[in-house]
Short mmCIF file of N, CA and C in Angstrom, two decimals:
data_model
loop_
_atom_site.label_atom_id
_atom_site.label_comp_id
_atom_site.label_asym_id
_atom_site.label_seq_id
_atom_site.Cartn_x
_atom_site.Cartn_y
_atom_site.Cartn_z
N MET W 237 -88.92 27.70 39.42
CA MET W 237 -88.55 26.62 38.55
C MET W 237 -89.27 25.36 39.05
N LYS W 238 -89.89 24.65 38.09
CA LYS W 238 -90.61 23.43 38.42
C LYS W 238 -90.01 22.29 37.60
N TYR W 239 -90.07 21.09 38.17
CA TYR W 239 -89.52 19.90 37.54
C TYR W 239 -90.68 19.00 37.09
N TYR W 240 -90.45 18.34 35.94
CA TYR W 240 -91.48 17.48 35.38
C TYR W 240 -90.81 16.17 34.92
N TRP W 241 -91.65 15.16 34.77
CA TRP W 241 -91.20 13.85 34.32
C TRP W 241 -92.11 13.36 33.21
N LYS W 242 -91.50 12.83 32.16
CA LYS W 242 -92.22 12.09 31.11
C LYS W 242 -91.13 11.30 30.38
N ASP W 243 -90.79 10.13 30.94
CA ASP W 243 -89.70 9.30 30.43
C ASP W 243 -88.37 10.07 30.36
N GLY W 244 -88.23 11.04 31.23
CA GLY W 244 -87.05 11.88 31.33
C GLY W 244 -87.42 13.12 32.10
N PHE W 245 -86.42 13.87 32.50
CA PHE W 245 -86.67 15.09 33.26
C PHE W 245 -86.84 16.29 32.35
N TYR W 246 -87.72 17.19 32.79
CA TYR W 246 -87.93 18.46 32.08
C TYR W 246 -88.06 19.55 33.13
N ILE W 247 -87.53 20.73 32.78
CA ILE W 247 -87.62 21.88 33.66
C ILE W 247 -88.41 22.95 32.91
N ASP W 248 -89.41 23.49 33.57
CA ASP W 248 -90.32 24.40 32.87
C ASP W 248 -89.56 25.55 32.18
N GLU W 249 -88.62 26.17 32.88
CA GLU W 249 -87.92 27.33 32.33
C GLU W 249 -87.00 26.97 31.14
N VAL W 250 -86.69 25.69 31.01
CA VAL W 250 -85.76 25.27 29.95
C VAL W 250 -86.49 24.64 28.78
N HIS W 251 -87.51 23.85 29.08
CA HIS W 251 -88.10 23.01 28.04
C HIS W 251 -89.47 23.44 27.52
N PHE W 252 -90.15 24.33 28.21
CA PHE W 252 -91.50 24.67 27.80
C PHE W 252 -91.61 26.15 27.44
N PRO W 253 -92.53 26.46 26.55
CA PRO W 253 -92.68 27.87 26.14
C PRO W 253 -93.36 28.70 27.26
N PHE W 254 -92.94 29.92 27.36
CA PHE W 254 -93.50 30.84 28.35
C PHE W 254 -94.68 31.59 27.72
N ASP W 255 -95.82 31.65 28.46
CA ASP W 255 -96.98 32.37 27.96
C ASP W 255 -97.02 33.71 28.71
N PRO W 256 -96.70 34.82 27.99
CA PRO W 256 -96.66 36.14 28.65
C PRO W 256 -98.02 36.57 29.18
N GLU W 257 -99.08 36.09 28.58
CA GLU W 257 -100.43 36.50 29.02
C GLU W 257 -100.76 35.94 30.40
N THR W 258 -100.38 34.67 30.62
CA THR W 258 -100.67 34.05 31.91
C THR W 258 -99.51 34.16 32.88
N GLY W 259 -98.31 34.44 32.36
CA GLY W 259 -97.12 34.52 33.19
C GLY W 259 -96.63 33.15 33.64
N GLU W 260 -97.05 32.12 32.92
CA GLU W 260 -96.65 30.74 33.28
C GLU W 260 -96.13 30.01 32.05
N TYR W 261 -95.50 28.90 32.31
CA TYR W 261 -94.99 28.07 31.22
C TYR W 261 -96.10 27.12 30.78
N THR W 262 -96.14 26.84 29.51
CA THR W 262 -97.15 25.94 28.97
C THR W 262 -96.59 24.52 28.95
N VAL W 263 -97.14 23.71 29.83
CA VAL W 263 -96.66 22.32 29.98
C VAL W 263 -97.65 21.44 29.23
N PRO W 264 -97.18 20.69 28.23
CA PRO W 264 -98.07 19.80 27.49
C PRO W 264 -98.65 18.69 28.38
N ALA W 265 -99.74 18.12 27.93
CA ALA W 265 -100.37 17.01 28.65
C ALA W 265 -99.41 15.83 28.73
N GLY W 266 -99.52 15.09 29.78
CA GLY W 266 -98.70 13.89 29.95
C GLY W 266 -97.45 14.09 30.78
N TYR W 267 -97.11 15.31 31.07
CA TYR W 267 -95.95 15.61 31.90
C TYR W 267 -96.40 15.70 33.36
N VAL W 268 -95.68 15.03 34.26
CA VAL W 268 -96.06 14.96 35.67
C VAL W 268 -95.11 15.85 36.47
N GLU W 269 -95.67 16.78 37.23
CA GLU W 269 -94.81 17.63 38.06
C GLU W 269 -94.27 16.82 39.22
N ILE W 270 -92.99 17.02 39.51
CA ILE W 270 -92.34 16.36 40.65
C ILE W 270 -91.63 17.42 41.50
N THR W 271 -91.36 17.05 42.73
CA THR W 271 -90.67 17.99 43.62
C THR W 271 -89.17 18.03 43.30
N GLU W 272 -88.56 19.13 43.71
CA GLU W 272 -87.11 19.24 43.52
C GLU W 272 -86.42 18.16 44.36
N GLU W 273 -86.97 17.86 45.53
CA GLU W 273 -86.40 16.83 46.38
C GLU W 273 -86.40 15.47 45.69
N LEU W 274 -87.52 15.10 45.07
CA LEU W 274 -87.59 13.85 44.34
C LEU W 274 -86.59 13.86 43.18
N TYR W 275 -86.55 14.96 42.48
CA TYR W 275 -85.60 15.12 41.35
C TYR W 275 -84.19 14.84 41.80
N ARG W 276 -83.77 15.47 42.89
CA ARG W 276 -82.40 15.31 43.42
C ARG W 276 -82.16 13.89 43.92
N ASN W 277 -83.14 13.32 44.61
CA ASN W 277 -82.99 11.95 45.11
C ASN W 277 -82.83 10.95 43.95
N LEU W 278 -83.57 11.17 42.89
CA LEU W 278 -83.46 10.29 41.74
C LEU W 278 -82.09 10.42 41.08
N LEU W 279 -81.60 11.63 40.96
CA LEU W 279 -80.26 11.83 40.37
C LEU W 279 -79.18 11.20 41.26
N ASP W 280 -79.33 11.31 42.58
CA ASP W 280 -78.37 10.69 43.50
C ASP W 280 -78.42 9.16 43.34
N GLY W 281 -79.61 8.63 43.22
CA GLY W 281 -79.75 7.18 43.04
C GLY W 281 -79.12 6.73 41.72
N GLN W 282 -79.32 7.51 40.69
CA GLN W 282 -78.73 7.17 39.40
C GLN W 282 -77.18 7.21 39.48
N ALA W 283 -76.66 8.20 40.20
CA ALA W 283 -75.21 8.29 40.37
C ALA W 283 -74.67 7.08 41.16
N ALA W 284 -75.53 6.47 41.96
CA ALA W 284 -75.14 5.30 42.76
C ALA W 284 -75.35 4.00 42.00
N GLY W 285 -75.74 4.07 40.71
CA GLY W 285 -75.87 2.87 39.91
C GLY W 285 -77.28 2.40 39.63
N LYS W 286 -78.27 3.10 40.16
CA LYS W 286 -79.65 2.71 39.89
C LYS W 286 -80.11 3.31 38.56
N ARG W 287 -81.24 2.81 38.06
CA ARG W 287 -81.88 3.37 36.86
C ARG W 287 -83.10 4.16 37.27
N ILE W 288 -83.43 5.17 36.52
CA ILE W 288 -84.67 5.93 36.75
C ILE W 288 -85.68 5.43 35.73
N VAL W 289 -86.80 4.95 36.22
CA VAL W 289 -87.86 4.42 35.37
C VAL W 289 -89.21 5.03 35.75
N THR W 290 -90.15 4.90 34.87
CA THR W 290 -91.48 5.38 35.17
C THR W 290 -92.24 4.30 35.92
N GLY W 291 -92.74 4.64 37.10
CA GLY W 291 -93.52 3.69 37.90
C GLY W 291 -94.93 3.53 37.38
N SER W 292 -95.66 2.61 37.96
CA SER W 292 -97.04 2.35 37.53
C SER W 292 -97.94 3.57 37.73
N ASP W 293 -97.56 4.47 38.64
CA ASP W 293 -98.34 5.67 38.89
C ASP W 293 -97.94 6.83 37.98
N GLY W 294 -96.98 6.59 37.06
CA GLY W 294 -96.52 7.63 36.14
C GLY W 294 -95.39 8.47 36.70
N LEU W 295 -95.07 8.29 37.98
CA LEU W 295 -93.96 9.05 38.58
C LEU W 295 -92.65 8.29 38.40
N PRO W 296 -91.58 9.04 38.37
CA PRO W 296 -90.28 8.36 38.26
C PRO W 296 -89.91 7.69 39.57
N GLU W 297 -89.18 6.58 39.45
CA GLU W 297 -88.70 5.86 40.61
C GLU W 297 -87.37 5.18 40.26
N LEU W 298 -86.68 4.77 41.31
CA LEU W 298 -85.39 4.10 41.10
C LEU W 298 -85.62 2.61 40.96
N ALA W 299 -84.80 1.98 40.11
CA ALA W 299 -84.86 0.54 39.92
C ALA W 299 -83.44 0.02 39.77
N ASP W 300 -83.24 -1.21 40.15
CA ASP W 300 -81.92 -1.83 39.95
C ASP W 300 -81.65 -1.99 38.46
N PRO W 301 -80.40 -1.87 38.06
CA PRO W 301 -80.09 -2.06 36.65
C PRO W 301 -80.33 -3.54 36.27
N PRO W 302 -80.63 -3.78 35.03
CA PRO W 302 -80.82 -5.17 34.62
C PRO W 302 -79.53 -5.96 34.76
N GLN W 303 -79.67 -7.20 35.15
CA GLN W 303 -78.51 -8.07 35.30
C GLN W 303 -78.05 -8.54 33.92
N PRO W 304 -76.74 -8.67 33.73
CA PRO W 304 -76.26 -9.18 32.45
C PRO W 304 -76.76 -10.62 32.25
N SER W 305 -76.85 -11.00 31.01
CA SER W 305 -77.29 -12.37 30.69
C SER W 305 -76.26 -13.36 31.21
N LEU W 306 -76.66 -14.62 31.29
CA LEU W 306 -75.75 -15.66 31.74
C LEU W 306 -74.56 -15.76 30.77
N ASP W 307 -74.82 -15.62 29.47
CA ASP W 307 -73.72 -15.69 28.52
C ASP W 307 -72.73 -14.53 28.72
N ALA W 308 -73.24 -13.34 28.99
CA ALA W 308 -72.36 -12.19 29.24
C ALA W 308 -71.55 -12.41 30.52
N ARG W 309 -72.19 -12.99 31.53
CA ARG W 309 -71.47 -13.29 32.77
C ARG W 309 -70.39 -14.34 32.55
N LYS W 310 -70.70 -15.33 31.72
CA LYS W 310 -69.71 -16.36 31.43
C LYS W 310 -68.52 -15.76 30.69
N THR W 311 -68.79 -14.89 29.73
CA THR W 311 -67.70 -14.24 28.99
C THR W 311 -66.81 -13.45 29.93
N ALA W 312 -67.43 -12.70 30.83
CA ALA W 312 -66.66 -11.92 31.80
C ALA W 312 -65.88 -12.85 32.74
N ALA W 313 -66.50 -13.95 33.13
CA ALA W 313 -65.83 -14.90 34.03
C ALA W 313 -64.59 -15.53 33.37
N VAL W 314 -64.73 -15.87 32.11
CA VAL W 314 -63.59 -16.47 31.38
C VAL W 314 -62.46 -15.44 31.26
N ALA W 315 -62.80 -14.19 31.01
CA ALA W 315 -61.76 -13.15 30.92
C ALA W 315 -61.05 -12.97 32.27
N THR W 316 -61.83 -12.98 33.35
CA THR W 316 -61.24 -12.87 34.69
C THR W 316 -60.38 -14.09 35.00
N LEU W 317 -60.90 -15.24 34.65
CA LEU W 317 -60.17 -16.50 34.87
C LEU W 317 -58.81 -16.46 34.17
N TRP W 318 -58.82 -16.06 32.90
CA TRP W 318 -57.58 -15.99 32.13
C TRP W 318 -56.59 -15.03 32.80
N GLY W 319 -57.06 -13.86 33.15
CA GLY W 319 -56.17 -12.88 33.80
C GLY W 319 -55.61 -13.40 35.11
N ASN W 320 -56.44 -14.06 35.90
CA ASN W 320 -55.98 -14.59 37.17
C ASN W 320 -54.90 -15.66 37.01
N TYR W 321 -55.13 -16.59 36.09
CA TYR W 321 -54.16 -17.66 35.89
C TYR W 321 -52.88 -17.16 35.25
N LYS W 322 -53.01 -16.25 34.31
CA LYS W 322 -51.82 -15.69 33.67
C LYS W 322 -50.99 -14.93 34.68
N ALA W 323 -51.64 -14.11 35.51
CA ALA W 323 -50.91 -13.36 36.53
C ALA W 323 -50.24 -14.29 37.53
N HIS W 324 -50.91 -15.39 37.90
CA HIS W 324 -50.33 -16.34 38.85
C HIS W 324 -49.10 -17.01 38.25
N GLN W 325 -49.21 -17.42 36.99
CA GLN W 325 -48.04 -18.04 36.36
C GLN W 325 -46.89 -17.03 36.30
N GLN W 326 -47.19 -15.83 35.82
CA GLN W 326 -46.12 -14.86 35.61
C GLN W 326 -45.49 -14.37 36.94
N LYS W 327 -46.23 -14.53 38.00
CA LYS W 327 -45.67 -14.17 39.32
C LYS W 327 -44.46 -15.04 39.63
N TYR W 328 -44.51 -16.27 39.15
CA TYR W 328 -43.46 -17.23 39.45
C TYR W 328 -42.60 -17.60 38.25
N VAL W 329 -43.25 -17.71 37.07
CA VAL W 329 -42.57 -18.20 35.88
C VAL W 329 -43.03 -17.38 34.68
N ASP W 330 -42.19 -16.42 34.25
CA ASP W 330 -42.57 -15.66 33.05
C ASP W 330 -42.12 -16.42 31.81
N THR W 331 -42.31 -15.85 30.64
CA THR W 331 -42.04 -16.55 29.39
C THR W 331 -40.58 -17.00 29.30
N GLU W 332 -39.65 -16.11 29.65
CA GLU W 332 -38.23 -16.49 29.58
C GLU W 332 -37.90 -17.58 30.59
N ASP W 333 -38.52 -17.50 31.76
CA ASP W 333 -38.30 -18.54 32.78
C ASP W 333 -38.82 -19.89 32.31
N LEU W 334 -39.95 -19.88 31.64
CA LEU W 334 -40.49 -21.13 31.13
C LEU W 334 -39.57 -21.72 30.07
N THR W 335 -39.00 -20.86 29.24
CA THR W 335 -38.05 -21.31 28.25
C THR W 335 -36.85 -21.97 28.94
N LEU W 336 -36.35 -21.34 29.99
CA LEU W 336 -35.25 -21.90 30.76
C LEU W 336 -35.65 -23.26 31.34
N ALA W 337 -36.83 -23.36 31.89
CA ALA W 337 -37.28 -24.64 32.47
C ALA W 337 -37.35 -25.73 31.41
N VAL W 338 -37.87 -25.40 30.24
CA VAL W 338 -37.97 -26.38 29.14
C VAL W 338 -36.60 -26.83 28.68
N VAL W 339 -35.70 -25.85 28.51
CA VAL W 339 -34.33 -26.20 28.08
C VAL W 339 -33.65 -27.07 29.13
N CYS W 340 -33.77 -26.68 30.39
CA CYS W 340 -33.17 -27.48 31.47
C CYS W 340 -33.77 -28.87 31.49
N ALA W 341 -35.09 -28.99 31.35
CA ALA W 341 -35.75 -30.29 31.37
C ALA W 341 -35.25 -31.16 30.20
N ALA W 342 -35.07 -30.53 29.03
CA ALA W 342 -34.62 -31.27 27.86
C ALA W 342 -33.20 -31.83 28.06
N LYS W 343 -32.44 -31.15 28.92
CA LYS W 343 -31.07 -31.59 29.21
C LYS W 343 -31.02 -32.52 30.42
N GLY W 344 -32.18 -32.95 30.89
CA GLY W 344 -32.22 -33.93 31.99
C GLY W 344 -32.39 -33.35 33.37
N SER W 345 -32.69 -32.08 33.48
CA SER W 345 -32.83 -31.45 34.79
C SER W 345 -34.17 -31.80 35.44
N ALA W 346 -34.10 -32.39 36.62
CA ALA W 346 -35.32 -32.72 37.35
C ALA W 346 -36.03 -31.43 37.79
N LYS W 347 -35.25 -30.41 38.15
CA LYS W 347 -35.85 -29.14 38.58
C LYS W 347 -36.56 -28.48 37.40
N GLY W 348 -35.92 -28.47 36.26
CA GLY W 348 -36.53 -27.90 35.06
C GLY W 348 -37.81 -28.63 34.69
N ALA W 349 -37.77 -29.97 34.76
CA ALA W 349 -38.95 -30.77 34.46
C ALA W 349 -40.08 -30.51 35.45
N ALA W 350 -39.70 -30.31 36.73
CA ALA W 350 -40.70 -30.05 37.75
C ALA W 350 -41.38 -28.70 37.54
N VAL W 351 -40.61 -27.69 37.19
CA VAL W 351 -41.19 -26.36 36.94
C VAL W 351 -42.07 -26.43 35.68
N GLN W 352 -41.58 -27.07 34.66
CA GLN W 352 -42.37 -27.23 33.42
C GLN W 352 -43.67 -27.96 33.73
N ALA W 353 -43.61 -29.02 34.53
CA ALA W 353 -44.81 -29.77 34.90
C ALA W 353 -45.77 -28.90 35.71
N TRP W 354 -45.22 -28.05 36.58
CA TRP W 354 -46.08 -27.14 37.37
C TRP W 354 -46.86 -26.21 36.44
N VAL W 355 -46.19 -25.64 35.45
CA VAL W 355 -46.87 -24.73 34.51
C VAL W 355 -47.94 -25.49 33.74
N LEU W 356 -47.62 -26.68 33.27
CA LEU W 356 -48.60 -27.48 32.53
C LEU W 356 -49.80 -27.84 33.40
N ALA W 357 -49.56 -28.19 34.66
CA ALA W 357 -50.66 -28.52 35.58
C ALA W 357 -51.53 -27.29 35.87
N LEU W 358 -50.87 -26.13 36.01
CA LEU W 358 -51.62 -24.90 36.24
C LEU W 358 -52.59 -24.64 35.09
N TRP W 359 -52.12 -24.80 33.87
CA TRP W 359 -52.98 -24.53 32.72
C TRP W 359 -54.00 -25.64 32.49
N ALA W 360 -53.69 -26.86 32.90
CA ALA W 360 -54.69 -27.92 32.83
C ALA W 360 -55.84 -27.58 33.79
N GLU W 361 -55.48 -27.08 34.97
CA GLU W 361 -56.49 -26.64 35.93
C GLU W 361 -57.32 -25.49 35.35
N TYR W 362 -56.64 -24.55 34.71
CA TYR W 362 -57.36 -23.42 34.08
C TYR W 362 -58.44 -23.95 33.12
N TYR W 363 -58.08 -24.92 32.28
CA TYR W 363 -59.06 -25.43 31.31
C TYR W 363 -60.19 -26.20 32.00
N GLN W 364 -59.91 -26.86 33.10
CA GLN W 364 -61.00 -27.52 33.86
C GLN W 364 -61.97 -26.48 34.39
N VAL W 365 -61.43 -25.39 34.95
CA VAL W 365 -62.29 -24.34 35.49
C VAL W 365 -63.04 -23.66 34.34
N LYS W 366 -62.36 -23.41 33.24
CA LYS W 366 -63.01 -22.78 32.07
C LYS W 366 -64.17 -23.65 31.58
N ASP W 367 -63.95 -24.95 31.53
CA ASP W 367 -65.03 -25.87 31.12
C ASP W 367 -66.21 -25.77 32.08
N ALA W 368 -65.91 -25.65 33.39
CA ALA W 368 -66.98 -25.54 34.39
C ALA W 368 -67.75 -24.23 34.20
N VAL W 369 -67.02 -23.15 33.90
CA VAL W 369 -67.69 -21.86 33.63
C VAL W 369 -68.63 -22.01 32.43
N GLU W 370 -68.14 -22.58 31.38
CA GLU W 370 -68.93 -22.72 30.15
C GLU W 370 -70.11 -23.66 30.34
N ALA W 371 -70.00 -24.59 31.27
CA ALA W 371 -71.09 -25.56 31.51
C ALA W 371 -72.11 -25.04 32.52
N ALA W 372 -71.82 -23.93 33.22
CA ALA W 372 -72.75 -23.40 34.23
C ALA W 372 -74.10 -23.09 33.59
N THR W 373 -75.15 -23.52 34.27
CA THR W 373 -76.50 -23.33 33.73
C THR W 373 -77.30 -22.25 34.47
N SER W 374 -76.67 -21.64 35.46
CA SER W 374 -77.36 -20.57 36.20
C SER W 374 -76.34 -19.59 36.74
N ALA W 375 -76.82 -18.41 37.08
CA ALA W 375 -75.94 -17.39 37.67
C ALA W 375 -75.39 -17.88 39.00
N GLU W 376 -76.20 -18.62 39.77
CA GLU W 376 -75.75 -19.13 41.05
C GLU W 376 -74.63 -20.13 40.87
N ALA W 377 -74.79 -21.04 39.90
CA ALA W 377 -73.75 -22.04 39.63
C ALA W 377 -72.47 -21.37 39.19
N LEU W 378 -72.60 -20.34 38.37
CA LEU W 378 -71.43 -19.62 37.89
C LEU W 378 -70.73 -18.89 39.05
N ALA W 379 -71.49 -18.29 39.93
CA ALA W 379 -70.92 -17.55 41.05
C ALA W 379 -70.20 -18.47 42.02
N ALA W 380 -70.55 -19.75 42.03
CA ALA W 380 -69.93 -20.70 42.96
C ALA W 380 -68.57 -21.18 42.48
N ILE W 381 -68.20 -20.83 41.25
CA ILE W 381 -66.92 -21.29 40.68
C ILE W 381 -65.81 -20.33 41.10
N THR W 382 -64.74 -20.86 41.61
CA THR W 382 -63.58 -20.04 41.99
C THR W 382 -62.76 -19.77 40.74
N LEU W 383 -62.55 -18.47 40.45
CA LEU W 383 -61.89 -18.08 39.22
C LEU W 383 -60.40 -17.77 39.39
N ALA W 384 -59.86 -18.06 40.56
CA ALA W 384 -58.45 -17.81 40.80
C ALA W 384 -57.78 -19.11 41.20
N PRO W 385 -56.54 -19.27 40.79
CA PRO W 385 -55.82 -20.46 41.21
C PRO W 385 -55.52 -20.39 42.71
N ASP W 386 -55.21 -21.52 43.27
CA ASP W 386 -54.85 -21.58 44.71
C ASP W 386 -53.58 -20.78 44.92
N ALA W 387 -53.62 -19.79 45.76
CA ALA W 387 -52.47 -18.94 46.02
C ALA W 387 -51.30 -19.71 46.62
N GLU W 388 -51.62 -20.84 47.25
CA GLU W 388 -50.58 -21.67 47.86
C GLU W 388 -49.89 -22.57 46.83
N ASP W 389 -50.46 -22.64 45.61
CA ASP W 389 -49.89 -23.47 44.56
C ASP W 389 -48.73 -22.71 43.88
N VAL W 390 -47.52 -23.08 44.28
CA VAL W 390 -46.33 -22.41 43.73
C VAL W 390 -45.42 -23.46 43.10
N PRO W 391 -44.55 -23.04 42.20
CA PRO W 391 -43.65 -24.01 41.58
C PRO W 391 -42.76 -24.68 42.63
N PRO W 392 -42.36 -25.93 42.36
CA PRO W 392 -41.54 -26.64 43.34
C PRO W 392 -40.13 -26.05 43.48
N TYR W 393 -39.69 -25.35 42.47
CA TYR W 393 -38.37 -24.73 42.51
C TYR W 393 -38.48 -23.29 42.04
N THR W 394 -37.62 -22.46 42.53
CA THR W 394 -37.59 -21.08 42.07
C THR W 394 -36.80 -20.95 40.78
N ILE W 395 -37.01 -19.88 40.10
CA ILE W 395 -36.25 -19.63 38.88
C ILE W 395 -34.79 -19.42 39.23
N ARG W 396 -34.52 -18.87 40.39
CA ARG W 396 -33.13 -18.72 40.86
C ARG W 396 -32.44 -20.10 40.93
N GLU W 397 -33.18 -21.09 41.49
CA GLU W 397 -32.61 -22.43 41.56
C GLU W 397 -32.33 -23.00 40.18
N LEU W 398 -33.24 -22.74 39.24
CA LEU W 398 -33.00 -23.21 37.87
C LEU W 398 -31.81 -22.51 37.24
N ASN W 399 -31.71 -21.21 37.46
CA ASN W 399 -30.58 -20.46 36.92
C ASN W 399 -29.27 -20.98 37.50
N GLU W 400 -29.26 -21.24 38.80
CA GLU W 400 -28.04 -21.77 39.44
C GLU W 400 -27.69 -23.15 38.86
N GLU W 401 -28.70 -23.97 38.68
CA GLU W 401 -28.46 -25.30 38.11
C GLU W 401 -27.95 -25.18 36.68
N ALA W 402 -28.58 -24.27 35.87
CA ALA W 402 -28.13 -24.08 34.50
C ALA W 402 -26.71 -23.56 34.45
N ALA W 403 -26.36 -22.64 35.35
CA ALA W 403 -25.00 -22.09 35.40
C ALA W 403 -23.98 -23.18 35.77
N ALA W 404 -24.37 -24.04 36.72
CA ALA W 404 -23.47 -25.11 37.12
C ALA W 404 -23.28 -26.09 35.99
N ALA W 405 -24.35 -26.41 35.25
CA ALA W 405 -24.25 -27.34 34.12
C ALA W 405 -23.41 -26.75 33.01
N THR W 406 -23.56 -25.46 32.77
CA THR W 406 -22.75 -24.78 31.74
C THR W 406 -21.30 -24.76 32.12
N ALA W 407 -21.01 -24.57 33.39
CA ALA W 407 -19.63 -24.54 33.85
C ALA W 407 -18.95 -25.91 33.70
N GLN W 408 -19.72 -27.00 33.81
CA GLN W 408 -19.16 -28.35 33.69
C GLN W 408 -18.88 -28.72 32.23
N GLU W 409 -19.55 -28.01 31.30
CA GLU W 409 -19.41 -28.36 29.87
C GLU W 409 -18.11 -27.97 29.31
#
C-alpha cells in the first residue's frame, strides 16, 4: 500500500485502478507519493489542531490554523464577558434576590439600596469593558482586556441579611 498527496490523501489500493498487466496501480500525473510515516505524522498534527496544506515543494505539511478575524474575536469576547458578569452577579444576587433588594430599597432599606447599587455598578462596569472590547483595534489590544469582574467585588450585604431585615420589617407592620 502506497500513500499519495494531491490536495488530500490518496491510497493506491483504494483510489486508483489496478493494471493487471503491470501488476501495479495506475496513479495519474500530479499525485506525489509520500511515506506512511509522513502520512501518520500529518494526521497526528491535524488531530492536534494543525491544518494539512500543500507546501511549495508539492508535499503536504502542517500549518497553524488561520486566526479568527478581529471582529470574530470581539464577538467571542463580548459573549465571554456577558457570561462572566452574569455568573458573578448570580453567584451573589439572582433575579429573585434583586427583586428583594429593590423592594427593600423602595421601603427605605439602606441594605437593599446598597445591594441594588452594587448590581447597578457591576453592570455599569460590564458596559465599560464591553465598550473597550468594541473599540479594540488589534488582537493584542483585545487580549489585554480583562473579561471577568474582580472576584473580590462582592455585594456589601448578603441576601440573608436582606431577608432578615425584610422579615423584621414585616414583623413590625
